[in-house]
XYZ file of C-alpha atoms in Angstrom:
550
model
C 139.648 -27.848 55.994
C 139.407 -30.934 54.291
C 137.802 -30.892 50.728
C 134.705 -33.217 52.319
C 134.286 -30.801 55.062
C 134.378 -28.084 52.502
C 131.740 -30.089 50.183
C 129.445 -30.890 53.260
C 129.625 -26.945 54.398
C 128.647 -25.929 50.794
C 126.086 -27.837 50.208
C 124.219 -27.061 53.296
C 124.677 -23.535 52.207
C 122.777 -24.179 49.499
C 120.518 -25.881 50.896
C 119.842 -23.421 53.457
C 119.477 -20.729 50.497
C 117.084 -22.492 48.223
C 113.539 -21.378 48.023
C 110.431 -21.591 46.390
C 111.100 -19.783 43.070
C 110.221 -16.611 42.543
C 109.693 -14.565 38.974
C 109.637 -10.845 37.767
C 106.863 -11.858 35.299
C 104.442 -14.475 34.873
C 105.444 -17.199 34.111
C 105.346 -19.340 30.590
C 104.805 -23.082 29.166
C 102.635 -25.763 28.156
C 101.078 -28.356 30.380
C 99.563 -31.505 29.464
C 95.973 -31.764 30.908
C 93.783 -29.123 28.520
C 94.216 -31.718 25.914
C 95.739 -34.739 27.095
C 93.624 -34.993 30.094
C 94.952 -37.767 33.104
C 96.131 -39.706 30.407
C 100.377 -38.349 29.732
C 102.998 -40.368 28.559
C 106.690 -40.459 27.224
C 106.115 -39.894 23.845
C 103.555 -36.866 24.007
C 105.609 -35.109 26.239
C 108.850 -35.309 24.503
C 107.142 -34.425 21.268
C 105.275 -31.059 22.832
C 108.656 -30.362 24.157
C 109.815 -30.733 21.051
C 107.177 -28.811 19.164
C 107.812 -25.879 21.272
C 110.797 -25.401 20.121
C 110.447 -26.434 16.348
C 107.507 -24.102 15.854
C 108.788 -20.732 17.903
C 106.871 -21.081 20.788
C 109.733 -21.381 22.885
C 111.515 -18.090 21.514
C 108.262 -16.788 22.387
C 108.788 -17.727 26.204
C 106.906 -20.552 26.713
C 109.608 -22.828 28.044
C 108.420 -25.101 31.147
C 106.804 -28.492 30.203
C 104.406 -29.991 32.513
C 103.299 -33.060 32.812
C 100.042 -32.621 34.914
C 98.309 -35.595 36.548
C 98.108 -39.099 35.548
C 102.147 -39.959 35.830
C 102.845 -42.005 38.686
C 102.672 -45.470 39.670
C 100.231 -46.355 42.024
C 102.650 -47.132 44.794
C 105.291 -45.332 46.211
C 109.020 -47.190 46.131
C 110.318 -49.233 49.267
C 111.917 -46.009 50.150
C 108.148 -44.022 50.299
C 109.175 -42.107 47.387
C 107.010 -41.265 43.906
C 107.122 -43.666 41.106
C 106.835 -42.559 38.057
C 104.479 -45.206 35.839
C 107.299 -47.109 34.273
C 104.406 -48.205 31.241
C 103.528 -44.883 30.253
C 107.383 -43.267 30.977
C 109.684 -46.755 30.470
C 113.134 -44.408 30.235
C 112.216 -44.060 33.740
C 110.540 -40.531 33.694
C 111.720 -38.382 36.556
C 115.464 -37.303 36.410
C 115.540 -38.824 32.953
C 112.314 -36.596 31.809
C 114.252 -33.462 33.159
C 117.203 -34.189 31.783
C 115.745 -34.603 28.747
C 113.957 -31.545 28.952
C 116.690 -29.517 29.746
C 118.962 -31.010 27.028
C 116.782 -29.386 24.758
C 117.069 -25.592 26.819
C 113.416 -26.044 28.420
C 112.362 -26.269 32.005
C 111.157 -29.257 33.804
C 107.912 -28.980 35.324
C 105.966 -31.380 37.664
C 102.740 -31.762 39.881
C 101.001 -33.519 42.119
C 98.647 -32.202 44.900
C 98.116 -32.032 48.696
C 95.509 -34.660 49.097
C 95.991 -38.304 49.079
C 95.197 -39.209 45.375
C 96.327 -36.465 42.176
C 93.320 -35.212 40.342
C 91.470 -37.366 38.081
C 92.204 -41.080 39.982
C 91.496 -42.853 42.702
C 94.943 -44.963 43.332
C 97.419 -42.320 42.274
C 99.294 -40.683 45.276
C 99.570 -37.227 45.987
C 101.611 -35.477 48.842
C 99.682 -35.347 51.608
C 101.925 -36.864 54.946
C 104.859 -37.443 52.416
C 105.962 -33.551 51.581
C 109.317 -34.217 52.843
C 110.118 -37.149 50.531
C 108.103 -35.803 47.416
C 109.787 -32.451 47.718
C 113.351 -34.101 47.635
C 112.378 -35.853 44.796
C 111.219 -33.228 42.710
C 114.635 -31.637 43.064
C 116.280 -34.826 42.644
C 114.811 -35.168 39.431
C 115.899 -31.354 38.178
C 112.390 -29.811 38.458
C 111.809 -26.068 37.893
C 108.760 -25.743 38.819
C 105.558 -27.912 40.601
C 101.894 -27.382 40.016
C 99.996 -28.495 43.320
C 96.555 -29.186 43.448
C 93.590 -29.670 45.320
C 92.122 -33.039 45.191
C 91.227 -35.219 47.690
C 91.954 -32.748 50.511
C 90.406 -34.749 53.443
C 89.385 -38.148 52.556
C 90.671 -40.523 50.105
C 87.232 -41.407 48.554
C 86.293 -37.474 48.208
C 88.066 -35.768 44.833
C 86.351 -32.469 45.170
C 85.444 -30.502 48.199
C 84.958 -26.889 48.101
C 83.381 -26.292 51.466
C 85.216 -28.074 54.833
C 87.847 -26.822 56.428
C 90.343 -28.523 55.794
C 89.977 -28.123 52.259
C 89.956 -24.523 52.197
C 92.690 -24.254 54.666
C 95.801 -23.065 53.627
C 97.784 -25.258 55.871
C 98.587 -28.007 53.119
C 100.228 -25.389 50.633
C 102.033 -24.040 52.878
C 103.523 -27.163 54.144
C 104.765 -28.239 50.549
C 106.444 -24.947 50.407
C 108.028 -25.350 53.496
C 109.229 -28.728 51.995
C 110.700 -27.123 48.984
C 112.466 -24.719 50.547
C 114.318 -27.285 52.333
C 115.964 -29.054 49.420
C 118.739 -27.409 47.536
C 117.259 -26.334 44.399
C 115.248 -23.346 43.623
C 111.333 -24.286 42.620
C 108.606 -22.490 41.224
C 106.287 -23.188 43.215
C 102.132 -23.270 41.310
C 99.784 -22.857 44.259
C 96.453 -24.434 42.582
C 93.565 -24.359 44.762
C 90.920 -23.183 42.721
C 90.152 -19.867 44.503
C 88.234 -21.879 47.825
C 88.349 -20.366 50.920
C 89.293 -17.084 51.995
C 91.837 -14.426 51.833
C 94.102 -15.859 49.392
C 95.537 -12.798 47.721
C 97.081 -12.385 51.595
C 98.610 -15.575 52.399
C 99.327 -17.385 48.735
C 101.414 -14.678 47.228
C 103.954 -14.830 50.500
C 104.188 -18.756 49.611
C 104.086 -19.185 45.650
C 104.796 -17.744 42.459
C 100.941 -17.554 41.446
C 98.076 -19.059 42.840
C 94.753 -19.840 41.261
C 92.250 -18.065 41.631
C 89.149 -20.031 40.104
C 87.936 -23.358 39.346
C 89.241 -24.972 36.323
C 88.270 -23.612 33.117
C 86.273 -25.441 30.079
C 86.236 -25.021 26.697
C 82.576 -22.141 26.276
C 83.024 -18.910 25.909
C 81.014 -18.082 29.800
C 84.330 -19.272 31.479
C 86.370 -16.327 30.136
C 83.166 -13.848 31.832
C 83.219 -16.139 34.841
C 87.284 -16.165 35.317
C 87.554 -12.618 34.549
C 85.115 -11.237 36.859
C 86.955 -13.641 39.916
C 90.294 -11.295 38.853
C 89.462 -7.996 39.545
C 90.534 -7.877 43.202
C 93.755 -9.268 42.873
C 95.248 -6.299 41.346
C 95.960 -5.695 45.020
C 98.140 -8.025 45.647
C 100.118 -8.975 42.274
C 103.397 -7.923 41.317
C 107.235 -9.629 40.855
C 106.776 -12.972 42.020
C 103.249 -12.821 42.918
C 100.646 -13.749 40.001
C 97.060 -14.312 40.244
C 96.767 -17.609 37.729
C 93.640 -17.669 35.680
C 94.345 -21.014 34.516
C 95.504 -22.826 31.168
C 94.443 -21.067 27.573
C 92.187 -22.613 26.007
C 93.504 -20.917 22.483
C 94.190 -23.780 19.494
C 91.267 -26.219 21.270
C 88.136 -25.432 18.853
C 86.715 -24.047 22.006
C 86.450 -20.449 20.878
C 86.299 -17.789 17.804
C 89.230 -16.569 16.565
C 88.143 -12.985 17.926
C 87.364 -14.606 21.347
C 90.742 -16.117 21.353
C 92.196 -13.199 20.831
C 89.800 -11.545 23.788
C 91.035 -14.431 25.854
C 94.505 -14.210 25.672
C 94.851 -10.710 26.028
C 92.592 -10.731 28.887
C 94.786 -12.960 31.097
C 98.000 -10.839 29.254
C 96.699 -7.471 30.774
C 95.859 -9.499 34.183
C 99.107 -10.432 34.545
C 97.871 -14.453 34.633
C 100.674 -17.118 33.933
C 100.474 -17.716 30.035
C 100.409 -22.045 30.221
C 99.455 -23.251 26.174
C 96.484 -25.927 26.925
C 96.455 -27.162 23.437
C 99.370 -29.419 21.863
C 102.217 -27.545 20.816
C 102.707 -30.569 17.628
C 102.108 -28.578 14.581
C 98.901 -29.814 12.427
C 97.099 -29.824 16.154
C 96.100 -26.103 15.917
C 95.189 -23.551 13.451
C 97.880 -21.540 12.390
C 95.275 -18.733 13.277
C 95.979 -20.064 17.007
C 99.544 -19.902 16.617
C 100.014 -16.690 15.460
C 97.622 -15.382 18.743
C 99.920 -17.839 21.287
C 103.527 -15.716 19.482
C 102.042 -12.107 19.506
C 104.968 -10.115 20.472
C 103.316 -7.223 21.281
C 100.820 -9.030 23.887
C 103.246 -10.947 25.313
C 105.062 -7.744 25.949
C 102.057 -6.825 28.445
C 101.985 -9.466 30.226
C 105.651 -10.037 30.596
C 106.071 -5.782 31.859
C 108.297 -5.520 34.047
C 106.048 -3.888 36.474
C 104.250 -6.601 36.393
C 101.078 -4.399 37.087
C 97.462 -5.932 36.838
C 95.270 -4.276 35.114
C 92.435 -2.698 37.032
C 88.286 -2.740 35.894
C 88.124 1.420 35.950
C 84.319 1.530 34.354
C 81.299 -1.224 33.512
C 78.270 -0.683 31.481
C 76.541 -3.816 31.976
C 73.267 -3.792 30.246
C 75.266 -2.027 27.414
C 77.240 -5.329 28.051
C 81.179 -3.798 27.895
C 84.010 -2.993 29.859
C 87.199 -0.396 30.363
C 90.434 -2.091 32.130
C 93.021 0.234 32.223
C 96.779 -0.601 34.053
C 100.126 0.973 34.429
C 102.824 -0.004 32.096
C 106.800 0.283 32.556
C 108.072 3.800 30.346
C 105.511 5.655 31.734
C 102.788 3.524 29.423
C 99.018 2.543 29.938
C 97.403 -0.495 28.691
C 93.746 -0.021 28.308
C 91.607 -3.183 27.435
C 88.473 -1.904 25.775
C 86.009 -5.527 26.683
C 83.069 -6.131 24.021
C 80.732 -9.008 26.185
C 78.095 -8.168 23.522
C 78.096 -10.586 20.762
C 77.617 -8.501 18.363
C 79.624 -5.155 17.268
C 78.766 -1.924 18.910
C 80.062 1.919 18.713
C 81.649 2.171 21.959
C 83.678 6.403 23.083
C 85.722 6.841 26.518
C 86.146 10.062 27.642
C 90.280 9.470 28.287
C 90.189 12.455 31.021
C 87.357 11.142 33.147
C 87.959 7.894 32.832
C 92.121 7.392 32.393
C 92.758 11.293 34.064
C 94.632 11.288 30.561
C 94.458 14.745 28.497
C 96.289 13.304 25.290
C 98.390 10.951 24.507
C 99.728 8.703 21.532
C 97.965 5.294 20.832
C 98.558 2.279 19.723
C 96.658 -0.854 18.835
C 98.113 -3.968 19.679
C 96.064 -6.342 17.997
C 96.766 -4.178 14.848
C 100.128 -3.657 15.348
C 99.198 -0.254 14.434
C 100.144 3.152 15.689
C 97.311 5.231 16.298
C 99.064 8.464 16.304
C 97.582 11.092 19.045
C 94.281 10.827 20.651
C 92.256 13.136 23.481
C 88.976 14.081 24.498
C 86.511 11.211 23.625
C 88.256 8.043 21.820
C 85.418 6.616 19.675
C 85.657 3.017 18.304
C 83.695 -0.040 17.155
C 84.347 -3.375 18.630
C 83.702 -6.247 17.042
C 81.357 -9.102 19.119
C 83.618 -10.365 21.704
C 86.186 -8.387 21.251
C 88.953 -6.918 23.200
C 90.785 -4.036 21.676
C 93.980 -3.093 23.246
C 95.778 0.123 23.408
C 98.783 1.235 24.243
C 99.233 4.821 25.425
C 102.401 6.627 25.507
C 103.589 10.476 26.245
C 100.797 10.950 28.125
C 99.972 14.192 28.986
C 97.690 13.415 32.673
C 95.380 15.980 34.129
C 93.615 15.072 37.586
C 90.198 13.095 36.897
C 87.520 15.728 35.630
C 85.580 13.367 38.749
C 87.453 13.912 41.520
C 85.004 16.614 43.155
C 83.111 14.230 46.019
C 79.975 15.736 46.561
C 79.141 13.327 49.738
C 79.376 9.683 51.005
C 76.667 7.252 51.984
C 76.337 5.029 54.078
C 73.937 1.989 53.580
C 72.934 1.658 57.051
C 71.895 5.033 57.198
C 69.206 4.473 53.946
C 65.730 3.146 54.196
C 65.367 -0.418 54.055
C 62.329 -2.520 52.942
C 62.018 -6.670 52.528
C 64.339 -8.767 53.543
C 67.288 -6.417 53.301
C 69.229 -6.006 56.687
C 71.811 -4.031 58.778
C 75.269 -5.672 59.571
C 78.018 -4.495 61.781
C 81.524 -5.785 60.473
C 84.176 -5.629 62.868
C 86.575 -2.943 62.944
C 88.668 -3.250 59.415
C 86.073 -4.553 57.529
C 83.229 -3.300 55.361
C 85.141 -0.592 54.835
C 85.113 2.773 55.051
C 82.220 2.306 57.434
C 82.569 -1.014 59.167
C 78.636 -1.719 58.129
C 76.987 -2.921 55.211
C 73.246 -3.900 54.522
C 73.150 -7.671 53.565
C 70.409 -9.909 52.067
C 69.290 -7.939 49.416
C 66.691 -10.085 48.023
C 63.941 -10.510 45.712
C 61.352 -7.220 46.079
C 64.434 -5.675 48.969
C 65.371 -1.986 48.555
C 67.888 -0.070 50.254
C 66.819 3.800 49.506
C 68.541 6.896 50.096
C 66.704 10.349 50.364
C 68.723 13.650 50.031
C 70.961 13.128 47.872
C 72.992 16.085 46.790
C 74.105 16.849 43.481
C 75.223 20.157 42.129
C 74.030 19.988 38.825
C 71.640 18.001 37.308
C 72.013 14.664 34.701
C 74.245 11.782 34.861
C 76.810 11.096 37.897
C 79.761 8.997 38.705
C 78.841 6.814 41.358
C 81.327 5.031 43.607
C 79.709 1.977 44.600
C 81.124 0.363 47.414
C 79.824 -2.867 47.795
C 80.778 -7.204 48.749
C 80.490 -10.204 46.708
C 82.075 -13.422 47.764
C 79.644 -15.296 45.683
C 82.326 -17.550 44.333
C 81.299 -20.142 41.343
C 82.550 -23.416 42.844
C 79.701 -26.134 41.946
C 78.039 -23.685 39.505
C 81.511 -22.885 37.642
C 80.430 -25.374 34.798
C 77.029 -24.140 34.146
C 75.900 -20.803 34.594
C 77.969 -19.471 37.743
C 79.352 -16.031 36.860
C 81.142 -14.601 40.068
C 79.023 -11.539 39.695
C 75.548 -10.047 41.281
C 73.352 -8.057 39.994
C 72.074 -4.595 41.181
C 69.954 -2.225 39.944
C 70.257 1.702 40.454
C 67.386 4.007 39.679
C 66.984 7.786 40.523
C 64.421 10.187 41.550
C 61.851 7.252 40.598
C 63.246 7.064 37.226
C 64.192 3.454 35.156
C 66.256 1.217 36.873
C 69.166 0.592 35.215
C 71.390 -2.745 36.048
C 74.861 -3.433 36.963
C 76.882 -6.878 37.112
C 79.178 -6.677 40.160
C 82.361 -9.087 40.255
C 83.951 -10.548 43.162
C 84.987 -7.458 45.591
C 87.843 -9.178 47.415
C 88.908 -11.968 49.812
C 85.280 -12.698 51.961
C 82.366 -11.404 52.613
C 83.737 -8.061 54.571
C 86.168 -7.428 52.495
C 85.187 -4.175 50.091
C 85.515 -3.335 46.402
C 84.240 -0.485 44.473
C 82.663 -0.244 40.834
C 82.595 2.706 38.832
C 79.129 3.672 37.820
C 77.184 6.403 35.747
C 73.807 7.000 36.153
C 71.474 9.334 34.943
C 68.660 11.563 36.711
C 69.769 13.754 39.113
C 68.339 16.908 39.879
C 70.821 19.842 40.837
C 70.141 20.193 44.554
C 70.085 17.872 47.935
C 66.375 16.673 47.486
C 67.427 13.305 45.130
C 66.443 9.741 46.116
C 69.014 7.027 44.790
C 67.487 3.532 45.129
C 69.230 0.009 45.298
C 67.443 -3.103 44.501
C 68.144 -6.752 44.194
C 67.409 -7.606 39.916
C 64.744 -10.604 39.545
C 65.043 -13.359 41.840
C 68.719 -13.554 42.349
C 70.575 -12.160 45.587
C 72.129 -8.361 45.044
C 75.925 -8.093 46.626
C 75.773 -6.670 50.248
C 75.750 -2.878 49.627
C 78.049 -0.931 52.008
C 77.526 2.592 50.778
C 78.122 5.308 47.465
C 79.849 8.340 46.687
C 78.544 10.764 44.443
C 81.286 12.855 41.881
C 81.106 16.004 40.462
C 82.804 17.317 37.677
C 85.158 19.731 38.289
């Protein structure tokens, strides 16, 4: 065989083996936009790439540079390929900015989008039609990795559309991918459609790396409620190679407290959400207070498990205003995120065997760096406003659930329903268990339930199964929340509220929240009534189980 026989036979090979990049654990780096905006050039970059490394952040793991929109030229070469704007990058950008980049032992990250114009312009091309050529170029240049957005899906003079479908079709990510794999170089590949349309825990994890499941962040303190209640079904679907991206931390950007900082990055750690630094990386830029959140060694550890488990919400206690997220760990471990929304302190206890179905175990707080030593029974605490306190739990002694006694299901359709609150039958699959749900649970709509049995009296688990695919889009920069609100009361007693997140992929698609309410009476004559809270829409109720404990 001749050598260029042999040359031409291994690079196809290659070729024909590359794919889009996969990771056992969320991935790490910086990317321009939180601070920089549209606006990169040479000089920034090379310095944040730079500052990584000079200040630790790369020894940390954040390693990929990005430089997000605002880059190219506004026309494409003779060829059809991507220019890179030779005023803001004159050593040429491209393969010179990944060389560079990897000189220094970092990865070379780019992005553009699958519409006709990159975010934030309205002459700057994107990939639509041209996935092909853009593709090879990226691995031309060296990339590692490519961030691909959403803007101007269908038309060139629309940036934003949440609602057509083309725009919420998965078609155009899944055509870049298909592009990437057929170059010869291995790409993580960013799917970044800001949680539009449906199902996309299904079909985005079998194309990228992570996907995102939200619109963008901004620098308040709602956006961390808003982007951590559109999470909590994706612990379904995320695992090695498959990571539901919360977007870029806002941690170092004056946008937070220090304790909320700390809630915030700990909250996308235990989510398993890539960890991408928003603010500069050039020392002076950020607090050192910042910095020494960004480096924790101990929270990066969570994120970065190997099982690359997301955490799951296990119990809310909304009007109380705080949360338990609890998730497996590799070693036989369990994080457990303890979430203060209050914003003030508050005395919060978890009863570890109904809640965890742990009996004792040894603790650890993270943010302390602290051993606890052994805990079991109730584990009593104070949180601080907005905080997050995480624990690790080891040697864990497990006993089943002192919950898991069902004393009966029920089904929605089978309640009494008054106002505007109506029957639906979901095809089989959905609305699970019972393929029915009542919907349009309005202002002054109940859904009641008479007969209710309970074996003893007091306060009950609940397993509410219910939908919400009430997804902040427009809203996601004012007040949108992903949740709706429900109230519970029982036997005619005070209704008592409950914020529910998103449940899953659409509107058929079922989750279940963990509830305890009060007021049952010890025998099959109680009345449990659901009802829409002020003005505002309730989620579609599909039905509740009632536990017992054993």
């Amino acid at each position: 065989m001749t050598s260029f026989a042999f040359t031409l036979l291994t690079a196809l090979a290659a070729r024909a083996s590359a794919k889009t990049h996969k990771t056992p654990t969320p991935q790490m780096g910086w990317n321009s936009y939180n601070y920089y905006n549209c606006y990169p050039n040479e000089t920034l970059i090379k310095e944040n790439a730079h500052a990584l490394i000079n200040t630790g952040l790369a020894d940390a793991g954040y390693t990929t540079v990005t430089t997000d929109c605002g880059w190219p030229a506004k026309e494409r070469s003779a060829d059809g390929e991507l220019v890179w704007n030779p005023e803001l990058f004159p050593s040429g950008g491209g393969k010179e900015l990944g060389d560079y980049i990897h000189n220094l032992g970092l990865k070379f990250g780019v992005y553009s989008g699958g519409g006709y114009y990159q975010c934030g312009s309205t002459d700057q091309p994107a990939s639509l039609d041209h996935e092909l050529t853009d593709a090879k170029s990226f691995a031309d240049w060296g990339a590692d990795s490519l961030k691909y957005d959403n803007c101007y899906a269908v038309e060139p003079t629309v940036m934003v559309d949440y609602v057509s479908e083309e725009a919420v079709s998965p078609d155009r990510f899944v055509a870049m991918a298909d592009a990437l794999n057929t170059t010869d170089r291995d790409i993580l590949y960013q799917v970044c459609q800001w949680g539009t349309g449906t199902d996309l825990g299904i079909w985005a994890p079998k194309i990228g790396n992570s996907w995102r499941i939200s619109n963008d962040i901004y620098n308040g303190w709602r956006s961390i409620w808003r982007i951590t209640n559109q999470v909590v079904p994706f612990y379904k679907y995320t695992g090695p190679g498959a990571f539901p991206d919360m977007d870029m931390l806002l941690i170092g950007l004056s946008a937070l407290s220090i304790e909320e900082e700390k809630f915030h990055m700990g909250m996308w750690a235990i989510n398993k959400s890539p960890l991408t630094l928003g603010a500069p990386a050039i020392p002076g830029l950020v607090p050192e207070s910042a910095h020494e959140i960004l480096v924790n060694k101990e929270v990066i550890a969570l994120n970065q498990d190997p099982l690359a488990k997301q955490t799951e919400l296990v119990r809310r206690y909304t009007e109380e205003e705080w949360d338990v997220w609890a998730g497996e760990l590799s070693g036989s471990r369990l994080v457990v995120g303890l979430a203060n929304w209050k914003n003030d302190s508050q005395a919060v206890s978890v009863d570890l065997a109904a809640v965890l179905g742990v009996a004792s175990a040894n603790a650890r707080d993270v943010w302390a760096a602290s051993d606890i030593g052994s805990i079991s029974g109730t584990y009593e605490t104070t949180l601080n406003g907005h905080e997050l306190k995480l624990l690790v739990l080891s040697d864990l002694s497990t006993t089943a659930p002192a919950v898991d006694a069902s004393a009966g299901y029920y089904t929605a359709t089978d309640a009494a329903l008054s106002g505007s609150a109506s029957k639906v039958t979901c095809a089989e699959g959905q609305c699970l268990p019972s393929s029915t749900k009542v919907g349009n649970i309005g202002s002054g709509a109940a859904v009641k339930f008479e007969g209710v049995e309970a074996k003893s009296e007091g306060k009950k688990l609940l397993g509410v199964d219910f939908i919400n695919y009430e997804i902040a889009l427009d809203s996601a920069w004012q007040f949108g929340s992903n949740t709706r609100n429900l109230t519970i009361s029982v036997n005619g007693g005070t209704e008592k509220r409950w914020a529910f997140p998103i449940s899953g992929g659409n509107w058929f698609d079922t989750g279940r929240l963990l509830v305890e309410v009060d007021g049952f009476k010890g025998d099959s004559s109680n009345t449990v009534e659901f009802k829409s809270f002020g003005s505002a829409w309730a989620p579609d109720l599909v039905g509740f189980e009632v536990f017992e404990a054993s």
